[in-house]
Coordinates of C-alpha atoms in Angstrom, one line a residue:
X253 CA 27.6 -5.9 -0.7
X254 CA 24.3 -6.3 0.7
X255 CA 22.9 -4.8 3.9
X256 CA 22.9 -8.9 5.9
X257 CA 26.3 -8.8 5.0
X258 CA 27.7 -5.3 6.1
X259 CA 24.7 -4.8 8.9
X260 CA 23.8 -1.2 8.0
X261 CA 20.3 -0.5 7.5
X262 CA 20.8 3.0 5.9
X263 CA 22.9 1.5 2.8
X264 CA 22.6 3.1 -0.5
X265 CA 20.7 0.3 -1.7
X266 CA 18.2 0.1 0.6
X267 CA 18.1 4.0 0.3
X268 CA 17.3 4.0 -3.4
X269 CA 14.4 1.5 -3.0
X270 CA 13.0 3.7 -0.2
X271 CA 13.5 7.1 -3.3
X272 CA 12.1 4.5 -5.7
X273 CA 8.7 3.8 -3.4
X274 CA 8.2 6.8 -2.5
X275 CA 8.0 8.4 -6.4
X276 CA 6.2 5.9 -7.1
X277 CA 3.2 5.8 -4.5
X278 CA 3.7 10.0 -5.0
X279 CA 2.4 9.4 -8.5
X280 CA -0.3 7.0 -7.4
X281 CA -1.7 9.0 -4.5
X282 CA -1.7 12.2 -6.7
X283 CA -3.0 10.8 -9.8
X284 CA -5.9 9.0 -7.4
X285 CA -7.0 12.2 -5.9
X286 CA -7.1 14.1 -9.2
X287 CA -8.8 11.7 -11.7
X288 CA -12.3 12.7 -10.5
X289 CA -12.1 15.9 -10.8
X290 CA -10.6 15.5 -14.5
X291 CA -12.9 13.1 -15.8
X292 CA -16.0 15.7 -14.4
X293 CA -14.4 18.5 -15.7
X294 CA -12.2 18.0 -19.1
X295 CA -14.0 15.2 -19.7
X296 CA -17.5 15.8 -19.0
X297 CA -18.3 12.4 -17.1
X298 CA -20.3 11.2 -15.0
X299 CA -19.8 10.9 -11.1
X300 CA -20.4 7.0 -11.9
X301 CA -17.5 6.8 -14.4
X302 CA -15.1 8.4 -12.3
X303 CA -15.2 6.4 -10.0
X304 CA -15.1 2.9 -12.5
X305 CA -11.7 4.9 -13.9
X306 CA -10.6 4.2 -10.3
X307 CA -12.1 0.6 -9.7
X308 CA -10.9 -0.5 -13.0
X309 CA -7.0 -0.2 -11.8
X310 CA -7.9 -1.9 -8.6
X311 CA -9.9 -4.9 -10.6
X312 CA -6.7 -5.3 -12.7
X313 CA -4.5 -5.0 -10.4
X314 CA -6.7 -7.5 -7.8
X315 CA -6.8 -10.1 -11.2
X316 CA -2.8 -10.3 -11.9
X317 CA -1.9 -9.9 -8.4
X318 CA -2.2 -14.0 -7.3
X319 CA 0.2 -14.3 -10.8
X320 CA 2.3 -11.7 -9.6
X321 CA 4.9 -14.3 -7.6
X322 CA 4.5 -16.4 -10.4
X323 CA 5.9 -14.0 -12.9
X324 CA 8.8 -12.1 -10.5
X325 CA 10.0 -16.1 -10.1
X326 CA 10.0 -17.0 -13.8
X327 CA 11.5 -13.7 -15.0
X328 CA 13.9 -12.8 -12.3
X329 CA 13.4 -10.0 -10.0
X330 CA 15.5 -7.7 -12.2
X331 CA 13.7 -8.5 -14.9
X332 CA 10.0 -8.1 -13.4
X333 CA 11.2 -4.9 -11.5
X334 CA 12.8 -2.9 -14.5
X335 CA 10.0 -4.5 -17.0
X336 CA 7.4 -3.2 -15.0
X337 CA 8.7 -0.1 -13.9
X338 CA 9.4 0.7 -17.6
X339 CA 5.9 -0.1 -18.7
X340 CA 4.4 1.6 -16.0
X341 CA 6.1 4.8 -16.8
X342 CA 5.1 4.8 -20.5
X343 CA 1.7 4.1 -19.9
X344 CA 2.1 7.3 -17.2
X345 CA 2.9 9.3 -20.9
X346 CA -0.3 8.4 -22.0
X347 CA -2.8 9.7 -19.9
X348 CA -1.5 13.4 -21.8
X349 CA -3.1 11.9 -25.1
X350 CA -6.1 10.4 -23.5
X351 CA -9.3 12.7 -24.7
X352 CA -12.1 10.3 -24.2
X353 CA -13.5 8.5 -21.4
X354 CA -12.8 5.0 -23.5
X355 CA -9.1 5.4 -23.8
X356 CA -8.8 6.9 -20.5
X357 CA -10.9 3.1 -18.6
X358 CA -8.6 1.2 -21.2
X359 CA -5.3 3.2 -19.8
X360 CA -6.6 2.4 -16.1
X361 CA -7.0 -1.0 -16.7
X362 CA -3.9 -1.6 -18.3
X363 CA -1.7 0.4 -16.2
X364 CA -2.9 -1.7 -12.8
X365 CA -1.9 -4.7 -14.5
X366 CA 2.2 -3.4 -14.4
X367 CA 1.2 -1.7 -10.8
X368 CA 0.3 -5.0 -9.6
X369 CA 3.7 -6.7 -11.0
X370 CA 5.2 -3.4 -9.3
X371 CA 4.7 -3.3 -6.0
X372 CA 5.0 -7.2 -6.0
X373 CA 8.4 -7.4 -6.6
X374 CA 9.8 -3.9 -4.8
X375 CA 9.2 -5.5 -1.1
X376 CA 11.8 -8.6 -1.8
X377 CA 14.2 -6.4 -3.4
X378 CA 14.1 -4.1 -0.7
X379 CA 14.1 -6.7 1.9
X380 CA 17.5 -8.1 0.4
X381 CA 19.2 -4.9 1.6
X382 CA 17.5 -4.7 5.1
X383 CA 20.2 -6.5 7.6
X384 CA 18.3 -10.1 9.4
X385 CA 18.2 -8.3 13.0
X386 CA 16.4 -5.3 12.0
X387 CA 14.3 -6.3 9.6
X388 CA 10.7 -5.1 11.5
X389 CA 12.7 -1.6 11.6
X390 CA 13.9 -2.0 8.0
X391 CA 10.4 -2.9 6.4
X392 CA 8.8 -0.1 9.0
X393 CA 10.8 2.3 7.4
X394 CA 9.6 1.2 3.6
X395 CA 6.6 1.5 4.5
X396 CA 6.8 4.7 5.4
X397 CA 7.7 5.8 2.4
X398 CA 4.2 4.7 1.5
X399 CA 2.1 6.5 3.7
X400 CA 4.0 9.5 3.2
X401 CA 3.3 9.5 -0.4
X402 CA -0.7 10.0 0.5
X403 CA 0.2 13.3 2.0
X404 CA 3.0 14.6 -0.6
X405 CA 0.7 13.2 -3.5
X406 CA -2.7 14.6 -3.2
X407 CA -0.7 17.7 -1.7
X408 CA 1.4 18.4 -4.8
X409 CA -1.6 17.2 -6.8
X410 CA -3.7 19.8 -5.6
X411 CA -1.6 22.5 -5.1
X412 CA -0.2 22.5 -8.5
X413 CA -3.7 22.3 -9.9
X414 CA -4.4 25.8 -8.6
X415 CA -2.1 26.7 -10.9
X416 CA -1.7 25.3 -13.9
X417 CA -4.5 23.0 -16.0
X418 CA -4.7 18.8 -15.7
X419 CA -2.6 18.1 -19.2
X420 CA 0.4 20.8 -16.8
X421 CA -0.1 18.4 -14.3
X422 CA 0.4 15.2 -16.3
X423 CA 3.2 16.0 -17.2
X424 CA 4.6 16.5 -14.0
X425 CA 3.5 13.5 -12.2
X426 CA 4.9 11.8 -15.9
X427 CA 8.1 13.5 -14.5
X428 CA 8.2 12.6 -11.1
X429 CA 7.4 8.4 -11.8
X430 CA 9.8 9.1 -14.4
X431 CA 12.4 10.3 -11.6
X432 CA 11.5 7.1 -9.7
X433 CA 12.7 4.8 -12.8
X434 CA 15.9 6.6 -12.5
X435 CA 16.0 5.2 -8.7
X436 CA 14.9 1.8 -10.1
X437 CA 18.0 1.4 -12.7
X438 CA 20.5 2.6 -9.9
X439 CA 19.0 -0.5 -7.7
X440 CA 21.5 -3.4 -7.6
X441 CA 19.0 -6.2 -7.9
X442 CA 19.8 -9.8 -6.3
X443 CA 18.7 -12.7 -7.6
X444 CA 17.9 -15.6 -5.5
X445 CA 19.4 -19.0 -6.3
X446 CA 16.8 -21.6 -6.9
X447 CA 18.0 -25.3 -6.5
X448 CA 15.8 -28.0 -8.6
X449 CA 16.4 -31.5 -7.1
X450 CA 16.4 -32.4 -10.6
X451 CA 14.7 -31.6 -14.3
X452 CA 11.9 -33.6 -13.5
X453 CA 10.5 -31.6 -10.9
X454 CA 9.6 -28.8 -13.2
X455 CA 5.5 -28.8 -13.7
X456 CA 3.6 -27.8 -17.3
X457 CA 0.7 -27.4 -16.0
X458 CA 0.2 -24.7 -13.2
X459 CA -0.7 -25.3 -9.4
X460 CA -2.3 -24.0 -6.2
X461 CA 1.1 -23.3 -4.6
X462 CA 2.4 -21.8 -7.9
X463 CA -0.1 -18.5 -7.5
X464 CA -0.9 -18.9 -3.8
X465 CA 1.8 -18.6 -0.9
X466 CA -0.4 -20.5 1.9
X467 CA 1.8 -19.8 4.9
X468 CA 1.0 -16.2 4.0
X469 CA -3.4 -16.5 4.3
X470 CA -3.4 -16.2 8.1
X471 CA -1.4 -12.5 8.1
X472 CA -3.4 -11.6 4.4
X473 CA -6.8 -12.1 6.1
X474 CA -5.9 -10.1 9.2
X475 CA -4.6 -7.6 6.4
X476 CA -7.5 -8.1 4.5
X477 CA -9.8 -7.2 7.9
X478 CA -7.4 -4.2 8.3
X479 CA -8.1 -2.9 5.0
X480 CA -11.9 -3.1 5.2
X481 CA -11.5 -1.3 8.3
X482 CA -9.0 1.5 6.7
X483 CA -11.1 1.9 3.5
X484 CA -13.6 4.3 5.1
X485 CA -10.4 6.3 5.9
X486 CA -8.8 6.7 2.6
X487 CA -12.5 6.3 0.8
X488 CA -14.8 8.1 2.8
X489 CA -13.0 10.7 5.4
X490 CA -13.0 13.6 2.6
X491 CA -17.2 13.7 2.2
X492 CA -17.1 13.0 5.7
X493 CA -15.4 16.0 7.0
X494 CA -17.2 18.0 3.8
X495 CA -20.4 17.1 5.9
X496 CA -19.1 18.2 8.9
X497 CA -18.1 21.6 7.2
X498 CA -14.9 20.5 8.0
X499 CA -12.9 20.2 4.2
X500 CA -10.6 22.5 4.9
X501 CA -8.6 21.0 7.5
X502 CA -8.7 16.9 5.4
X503 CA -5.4 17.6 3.9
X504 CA -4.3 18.4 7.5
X505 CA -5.3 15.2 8.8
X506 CA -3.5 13.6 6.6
X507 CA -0.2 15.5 7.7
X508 CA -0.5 14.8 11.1
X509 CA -1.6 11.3 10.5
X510 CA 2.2 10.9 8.6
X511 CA 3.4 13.0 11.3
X512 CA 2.6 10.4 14.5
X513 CA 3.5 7.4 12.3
X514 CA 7.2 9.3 11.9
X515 CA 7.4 10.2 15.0
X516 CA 6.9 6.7 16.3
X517 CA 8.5 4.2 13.5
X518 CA 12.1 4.4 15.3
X519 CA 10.7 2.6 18.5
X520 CA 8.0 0.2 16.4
X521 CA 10.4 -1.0 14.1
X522 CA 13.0 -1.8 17.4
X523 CA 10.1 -3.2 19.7
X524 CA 9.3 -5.9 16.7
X525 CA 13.2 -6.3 16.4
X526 CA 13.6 -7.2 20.5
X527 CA 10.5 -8.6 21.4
X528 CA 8.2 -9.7 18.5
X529 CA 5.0 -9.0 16.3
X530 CA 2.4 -9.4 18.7
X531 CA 4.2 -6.6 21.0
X532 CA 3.7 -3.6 18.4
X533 CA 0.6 -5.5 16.5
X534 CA -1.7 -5.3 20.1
X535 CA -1.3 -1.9 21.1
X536 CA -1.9 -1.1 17.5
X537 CA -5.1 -2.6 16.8
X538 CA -5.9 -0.4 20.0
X539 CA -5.2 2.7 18.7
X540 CA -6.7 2.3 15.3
X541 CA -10.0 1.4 17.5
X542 CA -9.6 4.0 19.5
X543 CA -8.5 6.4 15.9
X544 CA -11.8 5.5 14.5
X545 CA -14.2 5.9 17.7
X546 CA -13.0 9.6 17.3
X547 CA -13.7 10.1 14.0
X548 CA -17.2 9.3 14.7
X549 CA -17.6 11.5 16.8
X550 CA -15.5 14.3 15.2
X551 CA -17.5 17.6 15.8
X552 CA -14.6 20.2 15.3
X553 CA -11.0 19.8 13.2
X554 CA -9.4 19.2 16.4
X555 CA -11.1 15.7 17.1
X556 CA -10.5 15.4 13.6
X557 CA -6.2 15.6 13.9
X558 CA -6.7 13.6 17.0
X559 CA -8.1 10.7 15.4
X560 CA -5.3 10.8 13.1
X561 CA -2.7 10.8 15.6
X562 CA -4.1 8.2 16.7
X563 CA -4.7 6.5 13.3
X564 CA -1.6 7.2 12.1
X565 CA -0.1 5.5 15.3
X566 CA -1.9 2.4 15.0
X567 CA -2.4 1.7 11.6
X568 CA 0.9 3.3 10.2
X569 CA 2.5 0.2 12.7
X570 CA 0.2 -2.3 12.0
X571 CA 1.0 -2.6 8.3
X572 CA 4.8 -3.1 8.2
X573 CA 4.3 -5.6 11.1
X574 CA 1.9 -7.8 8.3
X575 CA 4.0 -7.2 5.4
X576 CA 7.2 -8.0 7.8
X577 CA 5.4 -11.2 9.0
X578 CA 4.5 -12.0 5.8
X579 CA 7.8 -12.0 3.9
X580 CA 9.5 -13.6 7.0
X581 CA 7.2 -16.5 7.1
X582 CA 8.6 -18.0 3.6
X583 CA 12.0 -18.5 2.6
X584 CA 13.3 -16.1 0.3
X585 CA 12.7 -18.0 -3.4
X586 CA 8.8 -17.7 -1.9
X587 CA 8.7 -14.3 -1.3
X588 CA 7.5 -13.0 -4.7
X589 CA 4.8 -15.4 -3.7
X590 CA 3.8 -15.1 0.1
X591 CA 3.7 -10.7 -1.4
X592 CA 1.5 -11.4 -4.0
X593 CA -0.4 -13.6 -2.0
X594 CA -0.9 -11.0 1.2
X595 CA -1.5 -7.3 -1.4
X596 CA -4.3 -9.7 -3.1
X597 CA -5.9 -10.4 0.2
X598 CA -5.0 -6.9 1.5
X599 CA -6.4 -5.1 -1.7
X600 CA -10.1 -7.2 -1.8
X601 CA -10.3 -6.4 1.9
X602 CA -9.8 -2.5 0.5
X603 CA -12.0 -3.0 -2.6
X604 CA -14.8 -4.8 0.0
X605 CA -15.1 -2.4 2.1
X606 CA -15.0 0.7 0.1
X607 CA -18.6 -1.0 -1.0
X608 CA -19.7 -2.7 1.6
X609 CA -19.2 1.2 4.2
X610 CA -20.6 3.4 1.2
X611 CA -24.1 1.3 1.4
X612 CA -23.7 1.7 5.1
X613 CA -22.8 5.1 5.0
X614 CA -25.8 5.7 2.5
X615 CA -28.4 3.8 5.5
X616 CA -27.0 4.3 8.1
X617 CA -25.0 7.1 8.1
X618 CA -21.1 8.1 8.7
X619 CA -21.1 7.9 12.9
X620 CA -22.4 4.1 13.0
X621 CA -20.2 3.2 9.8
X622 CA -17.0 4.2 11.9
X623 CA -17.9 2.9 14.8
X624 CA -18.9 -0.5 13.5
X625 CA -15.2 -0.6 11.6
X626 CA -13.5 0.3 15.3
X627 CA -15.7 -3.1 16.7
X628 CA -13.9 -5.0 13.3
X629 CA -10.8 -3.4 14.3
X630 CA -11.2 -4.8 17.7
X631 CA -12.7 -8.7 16.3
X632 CA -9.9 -8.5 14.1
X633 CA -7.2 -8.4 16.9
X634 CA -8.8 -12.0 17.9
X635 CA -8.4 -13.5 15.0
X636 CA -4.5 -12.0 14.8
X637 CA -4.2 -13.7 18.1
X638 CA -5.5 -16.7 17.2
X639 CA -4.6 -17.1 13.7
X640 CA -1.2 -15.6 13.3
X641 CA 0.7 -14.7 17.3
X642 CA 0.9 -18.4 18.4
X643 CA 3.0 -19.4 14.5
X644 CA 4.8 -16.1 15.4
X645 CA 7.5 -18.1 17.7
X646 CA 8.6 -20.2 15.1
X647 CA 9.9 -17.1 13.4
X648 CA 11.8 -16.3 15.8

């Protein structure tokens, strides 16, 4: 019975696809913090080709992404979500036989393409099992299991590499996405019922509205702002704080950041519940400004944890709210769609920026770079407001 029907939000399905996400992004976050390193190291390469290892996945990912809808509605959700999964796990096996830098790109490239599929499909199925009246609380909580997974992953990632060498450590992030599929069987997947007005409305040839959800472009641009503002967080904050002589306390930033969006997700997810978007989404695109106005001007670690609280406050809320908005705005045969269509948006705005803020950084250094994605932070709570809040009541 799903969670609409019984109007629990901690039922076991909806528990499993939280396990499932967070193995998942685990793996992801921890293979994208040590890949670097290995390629530099065991691989001899090149500063250069590390990082195309990592833009690689993201261009793959970015390219099947609009398709993404597409292929979760032609196959099934069951289908798409065990296929990929699957895949995704075996290609996991094969970064322990990968001993040149050729096999390694080809691996990256090929393994975004099933990440794309992925993490299309998950956010439907988990929505299923999310009851109507709490669903900002429901998709909050998913989320979550997101973020976390950037502290546990680069955590285990690292810690275990003090230990043991890289091919050690493959194999235990092969085991941990590998415990994730076990959460992804266990998932009772249900398929929407699509109702053709007749055979003939069935189209050879592919359209717009086949690849792109356009009731979701308002909430992916603001996304896709968000994420250009974000990317000199997750890109950027490490060399940062290693300028600042500050390295050592990074991995506690990103603790405290998971910390203050825990501490707060209980009341967020409610406040969307009872009295809409815009109330969580405003304060929010405050306290990222505010979160990234202290990072440039982070002298000591303790600025440093301060930005993240308040980082982790405002950003950690402002992403479910999208991702809720987004899947809420179609109905639910669209919602492969309106997913694909937001991540595409939310990804380039991620992909942008990271180049965009590394020439600014290189020009004009880290203090101005922050402080001019606080002032986007702050432009892009206009164009929420005037793009997305005043379609928001329709929702309701």
């Amino acid at each position: 019975m799903s969670a609409t029907n019984t109007g629990r939000l901690w039922n076991r399905s909806f528990i499993l696809c939280l396990c499932n996400n967070l193995f998942l992004f685990t793996y992801y976050y921890a293979l994208l913090t040590i890949l670097p390193i290995y390629i530099m190291k065991d691989l001899g390469g090149t500063v250069k080709e590390a990082g195309l290892a990592l833009t690689l996945f993201l261009v793959s990912s970015i390219a099947v992404r609009p398709f993404s809808g597409l292929i979760v509605e032609k196959l099934g959700k069951k289908i798409a979500f065990r296929g990929s999964e699957l895949l995704f796990v075996l290609f996991a096996f094969s970064y322990l036989f990968a001993d040149s830098m050729w096999a390694l790109l080809l691996i990256r490239f090929i393994h975004g393409i099933w990440f794309s599929i992925l993490t299309t499909v998950t956010v439907p199925i988990a929505n299923d099992f999310i009851p109507d009246h709490r669903k900002g609380e429901g998709m909050g909580y998913f989320v979550m299991s997101t973020n976390l997974a950037v502290v546990f992953g680069p955590l285990i990632a690292l810690t275990v590499l003090q230990f043991t060498d890289f091919i050690m450590l493959f194999a235990l992030l092969t085991a941990v996405i590998s415990l994730g599929f076990i959460f992804c069987l266990m998932i009772p997947v249900q398929e929407n019922k699509i109702t053709h007005l007749n055979a003939h409305t069935e189209k050879s040839r592919l359209g717009f509205h086949d690849i792109i959800e356009t009731r979701a472009i308002p909430i992916g641009f603001v996304a896709l702002l968000t994420a250009f503002a974000y990317s000199s967080i997750m890109s950027f904050i490490a060399a940062y704080s290693e300028s600042k002589d500050l390295l050592a306390y990074t991995s506690l930033f990103f603790i405290v950041f998971a910390i203050s969006m825990i501490v707060v997700r209980p009341w967020v997810g409610k406040i969307y519940d009872r009295k809409g978007a815009s109330a969580v989404i405003y304060p929010s695109f405050i306290f990222f400004a505010i979160g990234l106005v202290v990072v440039s001007l982070i002298s000591n670690q303790w600025l440093l944890w301060l930005s993240a609280i308040f980082i982790g406050i405002g950003y950690g809320s402002l992403f479910p709210c999208f991702q809720t908005i987004a899947i809420q705005s179609v109905a639910k045969q669209r919602m492969g769609h309106a997913i694909s269509t937001f991540f595409t948006l939310f990804d380039l705005g991620m992909a942008i920026g990271s180049v965009i803020l590394g020439l600014m950084i290189a020009y004009y250094g880290y203090q101005l770079s922050y402080l001019f994605c606080a002032v986007i932070t702050v432009l892009t709570l206009f164009v929420y407001k005037y793009t997305v809040s005043a379609s928001l009541k329709q929702l309701k």
